[in-house]
PDB file of C-alpha atoms in Angstrom:
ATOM      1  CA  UNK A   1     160.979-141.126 200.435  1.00 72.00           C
ATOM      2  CA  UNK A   2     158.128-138.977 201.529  1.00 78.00           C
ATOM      3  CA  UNK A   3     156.618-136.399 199.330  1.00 86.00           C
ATOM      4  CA  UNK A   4     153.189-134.658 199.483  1.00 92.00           C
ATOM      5  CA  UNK A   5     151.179-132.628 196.347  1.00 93.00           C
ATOM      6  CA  UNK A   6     148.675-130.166 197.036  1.00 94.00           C
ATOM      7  CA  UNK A   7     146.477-129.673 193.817  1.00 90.00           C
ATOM      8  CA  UNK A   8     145.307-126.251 193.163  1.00 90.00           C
ATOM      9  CA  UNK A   9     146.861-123.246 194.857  1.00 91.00           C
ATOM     10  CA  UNK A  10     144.071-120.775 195.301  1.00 95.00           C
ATOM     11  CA  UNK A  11     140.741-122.216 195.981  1.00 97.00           C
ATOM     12  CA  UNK A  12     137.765-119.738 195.701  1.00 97.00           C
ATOM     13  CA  UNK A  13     134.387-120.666 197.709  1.00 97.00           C
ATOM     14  CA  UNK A  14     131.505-118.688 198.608  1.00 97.00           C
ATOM     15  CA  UNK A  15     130.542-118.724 202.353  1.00 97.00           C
ATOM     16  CA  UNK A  16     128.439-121.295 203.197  1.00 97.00           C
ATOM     17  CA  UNK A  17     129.473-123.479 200.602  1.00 98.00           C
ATOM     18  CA  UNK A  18     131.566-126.786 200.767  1.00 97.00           C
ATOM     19  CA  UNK A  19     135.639-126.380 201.508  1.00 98.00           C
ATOM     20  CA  UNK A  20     137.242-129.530 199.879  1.00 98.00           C
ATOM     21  CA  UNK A  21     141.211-128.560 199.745  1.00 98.00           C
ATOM     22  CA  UNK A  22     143.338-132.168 198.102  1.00 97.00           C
ATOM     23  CA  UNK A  23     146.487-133.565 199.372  1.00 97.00           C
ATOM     24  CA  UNK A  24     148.097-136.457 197.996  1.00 96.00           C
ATOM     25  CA  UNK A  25     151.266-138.216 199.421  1.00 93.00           C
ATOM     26  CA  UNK A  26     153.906-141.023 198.714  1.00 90.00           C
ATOM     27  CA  UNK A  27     155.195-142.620 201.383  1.00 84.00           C
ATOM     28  CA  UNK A  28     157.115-146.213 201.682  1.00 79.00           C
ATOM     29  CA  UNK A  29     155.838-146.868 205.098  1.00 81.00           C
ATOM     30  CA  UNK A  30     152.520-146.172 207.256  1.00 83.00           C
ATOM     31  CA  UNK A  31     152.349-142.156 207.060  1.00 88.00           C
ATOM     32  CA  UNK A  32     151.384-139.526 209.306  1.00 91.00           C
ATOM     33  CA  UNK A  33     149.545-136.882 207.836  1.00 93.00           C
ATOM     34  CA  UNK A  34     148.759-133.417 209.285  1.00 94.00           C
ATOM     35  CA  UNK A  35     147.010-130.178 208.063  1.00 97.00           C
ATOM     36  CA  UNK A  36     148.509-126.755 209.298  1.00 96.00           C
ATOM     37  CA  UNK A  37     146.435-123.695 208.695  1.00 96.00           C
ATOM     38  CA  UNK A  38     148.511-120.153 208.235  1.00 93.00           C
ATOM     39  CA  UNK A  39     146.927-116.620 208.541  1.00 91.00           C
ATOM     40  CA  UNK A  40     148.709-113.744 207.366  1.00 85.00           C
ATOM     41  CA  UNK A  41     151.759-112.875 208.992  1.00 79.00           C
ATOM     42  CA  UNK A  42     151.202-115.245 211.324  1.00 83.00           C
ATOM     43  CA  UNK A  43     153.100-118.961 212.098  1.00 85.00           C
ATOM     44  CA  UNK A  44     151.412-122.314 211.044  1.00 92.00           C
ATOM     45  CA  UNK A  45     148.644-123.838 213.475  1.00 93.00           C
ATOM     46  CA  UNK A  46     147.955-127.442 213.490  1.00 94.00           C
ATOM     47  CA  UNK A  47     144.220-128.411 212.563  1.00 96.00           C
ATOM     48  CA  UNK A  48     144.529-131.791 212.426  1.00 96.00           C
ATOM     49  CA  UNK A  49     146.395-134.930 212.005  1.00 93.00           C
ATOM     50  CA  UNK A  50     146.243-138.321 211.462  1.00 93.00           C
ATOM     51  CA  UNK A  51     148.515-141.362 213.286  1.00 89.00           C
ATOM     52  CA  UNK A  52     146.678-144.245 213.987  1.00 86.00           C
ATOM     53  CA  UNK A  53     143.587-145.808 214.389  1.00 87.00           C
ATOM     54  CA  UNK A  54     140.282-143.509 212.929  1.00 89.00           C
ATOM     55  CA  UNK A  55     140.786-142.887 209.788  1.00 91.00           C
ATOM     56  CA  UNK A  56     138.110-139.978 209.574  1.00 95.00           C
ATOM     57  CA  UNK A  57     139.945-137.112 211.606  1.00 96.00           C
ATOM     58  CA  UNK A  58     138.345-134.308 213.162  1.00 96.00           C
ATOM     59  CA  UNK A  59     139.943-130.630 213.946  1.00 95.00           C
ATOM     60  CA  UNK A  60     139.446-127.484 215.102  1.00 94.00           C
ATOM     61  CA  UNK A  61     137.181-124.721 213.640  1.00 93.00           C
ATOM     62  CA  UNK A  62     134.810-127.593 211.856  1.00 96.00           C
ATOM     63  CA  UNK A  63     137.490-129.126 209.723  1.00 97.00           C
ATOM     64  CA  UNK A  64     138.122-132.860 209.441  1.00 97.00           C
ATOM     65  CA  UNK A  65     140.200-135.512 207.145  1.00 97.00           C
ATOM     66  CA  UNK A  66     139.941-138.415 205.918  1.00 95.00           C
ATOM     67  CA  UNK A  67     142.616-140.904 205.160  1.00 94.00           C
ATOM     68  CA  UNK A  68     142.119-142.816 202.515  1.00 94.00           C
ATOM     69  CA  UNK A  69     145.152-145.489 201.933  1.00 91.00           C
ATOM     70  CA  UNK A  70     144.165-146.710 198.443  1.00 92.00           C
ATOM     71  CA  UNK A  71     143.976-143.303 197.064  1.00 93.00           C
ATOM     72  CA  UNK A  72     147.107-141.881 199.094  1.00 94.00           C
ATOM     73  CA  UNK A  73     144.428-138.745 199.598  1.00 95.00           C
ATOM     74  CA  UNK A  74     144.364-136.900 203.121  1.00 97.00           C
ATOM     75  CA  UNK A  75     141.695-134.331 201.495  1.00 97.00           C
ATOM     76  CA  UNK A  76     140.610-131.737 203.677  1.00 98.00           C
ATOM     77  CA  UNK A  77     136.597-130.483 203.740  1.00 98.00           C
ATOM     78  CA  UNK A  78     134.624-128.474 205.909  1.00 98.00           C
ATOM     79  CA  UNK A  79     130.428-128.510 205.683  1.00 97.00           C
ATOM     80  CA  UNK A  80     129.859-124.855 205.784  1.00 97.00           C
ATOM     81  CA  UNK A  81     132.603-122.251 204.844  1.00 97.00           C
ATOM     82  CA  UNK A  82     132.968-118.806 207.341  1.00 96.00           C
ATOM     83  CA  UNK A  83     134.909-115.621 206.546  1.00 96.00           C
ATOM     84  CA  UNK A  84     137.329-116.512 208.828  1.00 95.00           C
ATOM     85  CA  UNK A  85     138.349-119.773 206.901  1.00 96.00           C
ATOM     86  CA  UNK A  86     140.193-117.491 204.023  1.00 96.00           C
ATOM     87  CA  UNK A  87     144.020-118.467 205.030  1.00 96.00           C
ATOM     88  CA  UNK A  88     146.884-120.614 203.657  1.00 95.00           C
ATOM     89  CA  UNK A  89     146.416-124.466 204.187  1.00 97.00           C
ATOM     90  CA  UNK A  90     149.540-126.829 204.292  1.00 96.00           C
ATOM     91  CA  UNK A  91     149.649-130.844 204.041  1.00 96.00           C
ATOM     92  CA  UNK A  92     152.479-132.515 205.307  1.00 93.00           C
ATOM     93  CA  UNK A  93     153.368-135.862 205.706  1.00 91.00           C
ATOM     94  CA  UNK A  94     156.029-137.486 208.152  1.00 86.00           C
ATOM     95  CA  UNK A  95     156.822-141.391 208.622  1.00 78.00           C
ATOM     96  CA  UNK A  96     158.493-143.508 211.368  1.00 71.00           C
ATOM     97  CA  UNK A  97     161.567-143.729 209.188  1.00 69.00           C
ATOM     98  CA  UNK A  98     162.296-140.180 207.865  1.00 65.00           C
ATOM     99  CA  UNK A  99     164.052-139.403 210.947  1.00 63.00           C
ATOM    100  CA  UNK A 100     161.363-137.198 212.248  1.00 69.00           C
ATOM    101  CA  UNK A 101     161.719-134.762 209.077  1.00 77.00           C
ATOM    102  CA  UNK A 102     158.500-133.446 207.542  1.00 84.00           C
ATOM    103  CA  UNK A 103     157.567-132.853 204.334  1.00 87.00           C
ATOM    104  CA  UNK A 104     155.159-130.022 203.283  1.00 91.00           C
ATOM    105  CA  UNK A 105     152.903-129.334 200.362  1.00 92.00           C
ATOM    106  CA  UNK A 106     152.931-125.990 198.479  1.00 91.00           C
ATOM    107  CA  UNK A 107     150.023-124.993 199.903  1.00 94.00           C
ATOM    108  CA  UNK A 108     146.457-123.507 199.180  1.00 96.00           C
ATOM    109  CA  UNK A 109     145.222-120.471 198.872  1.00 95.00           C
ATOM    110  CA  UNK A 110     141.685-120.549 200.185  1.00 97.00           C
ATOM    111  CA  UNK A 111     139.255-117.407 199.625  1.00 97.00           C
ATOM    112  CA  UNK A 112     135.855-117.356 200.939  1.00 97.00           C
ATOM    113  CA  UNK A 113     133.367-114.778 199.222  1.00 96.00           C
ATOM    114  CA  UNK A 114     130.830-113.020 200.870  1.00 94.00           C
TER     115      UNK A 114
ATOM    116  CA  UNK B   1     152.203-122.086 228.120  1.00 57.00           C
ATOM    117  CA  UNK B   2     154.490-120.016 226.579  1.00 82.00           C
ATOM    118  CA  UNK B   3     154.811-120.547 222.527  1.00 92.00           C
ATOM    119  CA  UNK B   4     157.605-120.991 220.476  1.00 95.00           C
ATOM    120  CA  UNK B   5     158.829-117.095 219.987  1.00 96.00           C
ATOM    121  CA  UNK B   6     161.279-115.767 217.379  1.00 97.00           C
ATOM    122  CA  UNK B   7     163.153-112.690 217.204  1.00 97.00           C
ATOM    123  CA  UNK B   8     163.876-110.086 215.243  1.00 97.00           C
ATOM    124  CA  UNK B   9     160.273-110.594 214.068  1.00 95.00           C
ATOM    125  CA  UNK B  10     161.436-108.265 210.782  1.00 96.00           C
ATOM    126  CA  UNK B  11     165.200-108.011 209.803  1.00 97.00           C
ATOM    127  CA  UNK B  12     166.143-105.506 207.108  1.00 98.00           C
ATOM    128  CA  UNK B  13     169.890-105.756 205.879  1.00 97.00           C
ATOM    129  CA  UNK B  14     172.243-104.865 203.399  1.00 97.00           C
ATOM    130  CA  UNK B  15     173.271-107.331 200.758  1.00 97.00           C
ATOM    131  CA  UNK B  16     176.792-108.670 201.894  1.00 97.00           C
ATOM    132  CA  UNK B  17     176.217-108.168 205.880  1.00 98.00           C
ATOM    133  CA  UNK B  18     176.027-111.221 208.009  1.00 98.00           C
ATOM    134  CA  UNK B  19     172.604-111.519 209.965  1.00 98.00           C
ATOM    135  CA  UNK B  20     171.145-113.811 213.445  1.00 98.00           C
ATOM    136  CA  UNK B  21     168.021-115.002 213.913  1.00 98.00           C
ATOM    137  CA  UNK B  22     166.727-116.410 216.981  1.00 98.00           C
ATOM    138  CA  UNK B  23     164.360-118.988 218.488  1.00 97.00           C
ATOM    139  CA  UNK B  24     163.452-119.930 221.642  1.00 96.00           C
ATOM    140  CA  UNK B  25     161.045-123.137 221.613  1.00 95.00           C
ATOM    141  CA  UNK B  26     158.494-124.690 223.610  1.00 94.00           C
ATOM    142  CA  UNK B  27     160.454-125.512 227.091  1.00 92.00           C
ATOM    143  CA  UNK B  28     160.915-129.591 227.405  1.00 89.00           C
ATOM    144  CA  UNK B  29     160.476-129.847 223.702  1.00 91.00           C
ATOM    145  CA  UNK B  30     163.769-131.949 221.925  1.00 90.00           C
ATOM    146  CA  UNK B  31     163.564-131.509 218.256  1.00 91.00           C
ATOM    147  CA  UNK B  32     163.718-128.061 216.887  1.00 94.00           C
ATOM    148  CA  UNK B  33     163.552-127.243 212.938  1.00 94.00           C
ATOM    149  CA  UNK B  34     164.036-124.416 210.901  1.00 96.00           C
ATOM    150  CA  UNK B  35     162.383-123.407 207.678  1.00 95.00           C
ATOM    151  CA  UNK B  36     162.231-120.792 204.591  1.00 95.00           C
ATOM    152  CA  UNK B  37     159.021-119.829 203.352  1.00 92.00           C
ATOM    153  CA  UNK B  38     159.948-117.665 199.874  1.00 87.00           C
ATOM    154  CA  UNK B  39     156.504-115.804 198.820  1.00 78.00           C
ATOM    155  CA  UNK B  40     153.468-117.738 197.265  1.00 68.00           C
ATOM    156  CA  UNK B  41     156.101-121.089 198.269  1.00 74.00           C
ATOM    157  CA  UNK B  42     155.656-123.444 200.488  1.00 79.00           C
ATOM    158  CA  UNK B  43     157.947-124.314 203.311  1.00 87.00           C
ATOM    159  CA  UNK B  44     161.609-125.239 202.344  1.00 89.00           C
ATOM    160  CA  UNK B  45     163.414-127.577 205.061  1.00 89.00           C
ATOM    161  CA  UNK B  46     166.226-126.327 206.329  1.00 94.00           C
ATOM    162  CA  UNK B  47     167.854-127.722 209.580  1.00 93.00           C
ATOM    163  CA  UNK B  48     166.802-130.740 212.071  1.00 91.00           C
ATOM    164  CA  UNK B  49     167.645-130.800 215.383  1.00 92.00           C
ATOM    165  CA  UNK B  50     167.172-133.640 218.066  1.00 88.00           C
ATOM    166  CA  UNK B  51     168.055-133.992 221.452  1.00 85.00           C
ATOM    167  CA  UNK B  52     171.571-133.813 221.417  1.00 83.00           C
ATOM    168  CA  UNK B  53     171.877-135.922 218.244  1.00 86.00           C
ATOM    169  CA  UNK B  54     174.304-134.389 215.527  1.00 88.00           C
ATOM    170  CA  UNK B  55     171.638-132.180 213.416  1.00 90.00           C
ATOM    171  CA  UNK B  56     169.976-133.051 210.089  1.00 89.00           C
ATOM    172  CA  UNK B  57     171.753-129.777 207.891  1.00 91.00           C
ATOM    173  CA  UNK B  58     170.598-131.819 204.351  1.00 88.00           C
ATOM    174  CA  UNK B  59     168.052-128.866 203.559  1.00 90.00           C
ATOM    175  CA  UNK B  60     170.549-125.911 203.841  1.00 94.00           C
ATOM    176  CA  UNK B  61     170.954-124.092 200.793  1.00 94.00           C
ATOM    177  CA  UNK B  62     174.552-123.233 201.015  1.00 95.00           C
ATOM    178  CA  UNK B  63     177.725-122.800 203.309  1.00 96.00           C
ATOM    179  CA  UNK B  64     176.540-119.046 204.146  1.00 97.00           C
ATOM    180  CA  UNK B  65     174.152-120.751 206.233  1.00 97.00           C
ATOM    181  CA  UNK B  66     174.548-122.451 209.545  1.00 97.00           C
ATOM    182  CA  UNK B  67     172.721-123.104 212.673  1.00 96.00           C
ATOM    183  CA  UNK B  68     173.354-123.935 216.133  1.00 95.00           C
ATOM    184  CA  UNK B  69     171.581-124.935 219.234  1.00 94.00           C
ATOM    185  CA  UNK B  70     172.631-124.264 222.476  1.00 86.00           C
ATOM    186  CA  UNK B  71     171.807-126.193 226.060  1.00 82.00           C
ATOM    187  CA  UNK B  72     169.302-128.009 224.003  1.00 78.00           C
ATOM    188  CA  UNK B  73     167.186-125.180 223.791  1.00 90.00           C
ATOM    189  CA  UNK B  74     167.675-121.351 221.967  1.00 95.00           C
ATOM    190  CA  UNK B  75     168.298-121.582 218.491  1.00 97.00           C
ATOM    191  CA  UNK B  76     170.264-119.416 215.950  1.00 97.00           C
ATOM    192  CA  UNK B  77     170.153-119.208 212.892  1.00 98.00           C
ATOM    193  CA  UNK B  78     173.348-117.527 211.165  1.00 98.00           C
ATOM    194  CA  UNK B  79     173.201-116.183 207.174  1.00 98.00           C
ATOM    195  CA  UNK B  80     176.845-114.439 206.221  1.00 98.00           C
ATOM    196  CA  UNK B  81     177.233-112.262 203.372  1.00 98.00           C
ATOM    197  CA  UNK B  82     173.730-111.940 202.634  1.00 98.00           C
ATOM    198  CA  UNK B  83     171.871-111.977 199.247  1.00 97.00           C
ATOM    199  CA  UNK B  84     169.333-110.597 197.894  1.00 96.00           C
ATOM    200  CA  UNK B  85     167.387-114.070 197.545  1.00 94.00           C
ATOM    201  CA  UNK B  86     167.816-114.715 200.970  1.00 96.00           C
ATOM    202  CA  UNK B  87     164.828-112.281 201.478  1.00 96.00           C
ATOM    203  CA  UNK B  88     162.422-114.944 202.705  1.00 96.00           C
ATOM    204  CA  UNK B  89     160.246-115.571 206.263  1.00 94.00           C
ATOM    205  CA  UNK B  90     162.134-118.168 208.139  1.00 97.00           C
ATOM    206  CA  UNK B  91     160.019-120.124 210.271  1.00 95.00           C
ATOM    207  CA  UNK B  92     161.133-121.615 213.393  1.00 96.00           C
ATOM    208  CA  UNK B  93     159.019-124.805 214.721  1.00 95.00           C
ATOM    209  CA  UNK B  94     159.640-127.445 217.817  1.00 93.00           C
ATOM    210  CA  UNK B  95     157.917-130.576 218.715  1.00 90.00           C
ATOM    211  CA  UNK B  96     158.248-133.033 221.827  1.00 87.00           C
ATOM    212  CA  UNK B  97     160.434-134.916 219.203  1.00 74.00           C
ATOM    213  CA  UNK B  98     159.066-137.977 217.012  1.00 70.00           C
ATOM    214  CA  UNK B  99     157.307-138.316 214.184  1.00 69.00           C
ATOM    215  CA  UNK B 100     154.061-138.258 214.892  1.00 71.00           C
ATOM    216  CA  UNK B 101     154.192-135.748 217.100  1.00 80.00           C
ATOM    217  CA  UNK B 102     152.301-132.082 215.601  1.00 84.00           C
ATOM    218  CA  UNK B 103     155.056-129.262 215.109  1.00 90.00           C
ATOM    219  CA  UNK B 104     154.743-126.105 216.762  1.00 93.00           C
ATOM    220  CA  UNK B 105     155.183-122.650 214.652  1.00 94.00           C
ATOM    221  CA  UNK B 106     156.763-119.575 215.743  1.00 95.00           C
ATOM    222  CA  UNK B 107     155.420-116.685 214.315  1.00 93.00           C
ATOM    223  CA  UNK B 108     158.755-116.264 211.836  1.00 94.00           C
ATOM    224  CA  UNK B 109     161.269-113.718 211.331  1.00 96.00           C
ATOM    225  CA  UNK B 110     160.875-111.970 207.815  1.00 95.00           C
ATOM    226  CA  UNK B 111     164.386-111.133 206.422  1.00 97.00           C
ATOM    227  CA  UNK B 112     164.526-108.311 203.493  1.00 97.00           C
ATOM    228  CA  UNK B 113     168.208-108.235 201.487  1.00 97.00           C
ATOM    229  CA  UNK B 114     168.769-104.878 200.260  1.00 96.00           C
TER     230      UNK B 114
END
């Protein structure tokens, strides 16, 4: 079974500063792993994902992922934080064998301060 | 293109009363999910469909609920006799149809139980 944990639920960063947001999964099989980005009253957006192949992902608005296997970590980070980062991020993992269900993460809070 | 729309975007009704929601996805897209996002939760799984596979109904939460897809396409989602923690944004999302493939988010329908 597929499960994923997002640690912390409201981040706090000051603009400028590093975003590091942490996902963790379990999966039984080769996973794919996506980040979804939600502003208010507003659906999710997909920022990134990973398949196959790289395991350092890159997205939109500056944010990439890197999938790191031994840890079962798909952390997200972005260099520089903007006032337009402050949303709701969501992990979620998916898997050849889960008949195409996905599983999300809690999600995270993130707050940038001026 | 055209996005995956929902409709009623809000949906205010009286505990006991039966209520529709609606979603049209992404034209040519096969799978179609719905979802519950409660406030400060993340998403709860509801309903899979796929093609014109029998659907994937493990996430409802009870017999009030039900779902159908027509043609392959439009979506309903059907809550009878309403409760008050049914109050909840359900999220409607499509995707060309396996795994790996990103989901696309409508922008939900928020239901209030009064």
């Amino acid at each position: 079974a597929q499960s994923v944990t997002q640690l912390g639920s409201h981040v706090s960063v000051s603009e400028g500063a590093l975003v590091l947001l942490r996902c963790n999964y379990s999966s039984s099989v080769p996973p794919y792993l996506f980040w979804y980005v939600q502003y208010p009253n507003q659906g999710l957006q997909l920022l990134l994902k990973y398949t196959t192949g790289a395991t350092l992902v890159k997205g939109i608005n500056g944010f990439e992922a890197e999938f790191k296997k031994s840890e079962t970590s798909f952390h997200l980070t972005k260099p520089s934080a903007h006032m337009s980062d402050a949303a709701e991020y969501f992990c979620a993992v998916s898997a050849r064998n889960t008949g195409n269900q996905f599983y999300f993460g809690t999600g995270t809070s993130l707050t940038v301060i001026p | 293109g055209a996005g995956v729309s929902q409709s009623p975007s809000n949906k205010v009704t009286e505990k006991g009363k039966d209520v529709e929601l609606r979603c049209d996805p992404i034209s040519g897209h096969t799978a179609l999910y719905w979802y519950r996002q409660s406030l400060g939760q993340g998403l709860e799984f509801l309903i899979y469909f796929q093609g014109n596979s029998a659907p994937d109904k493990s996430g409802l939460p009870s017999d009030r609920f039900s779902a159908e897809r027509t043609g392959g396409s439009v979506s309903t989602l059907t809550i009878q006799r309403t409760q008050q923690e049914d109050s909840a944004v359900y999220l409607c999302a499509s995707s060309p149809g396996t795994a790996s493939y990103e989901q696309y988010f409508g922008p939900g329908t928020r239901l209030t139980v009064t």
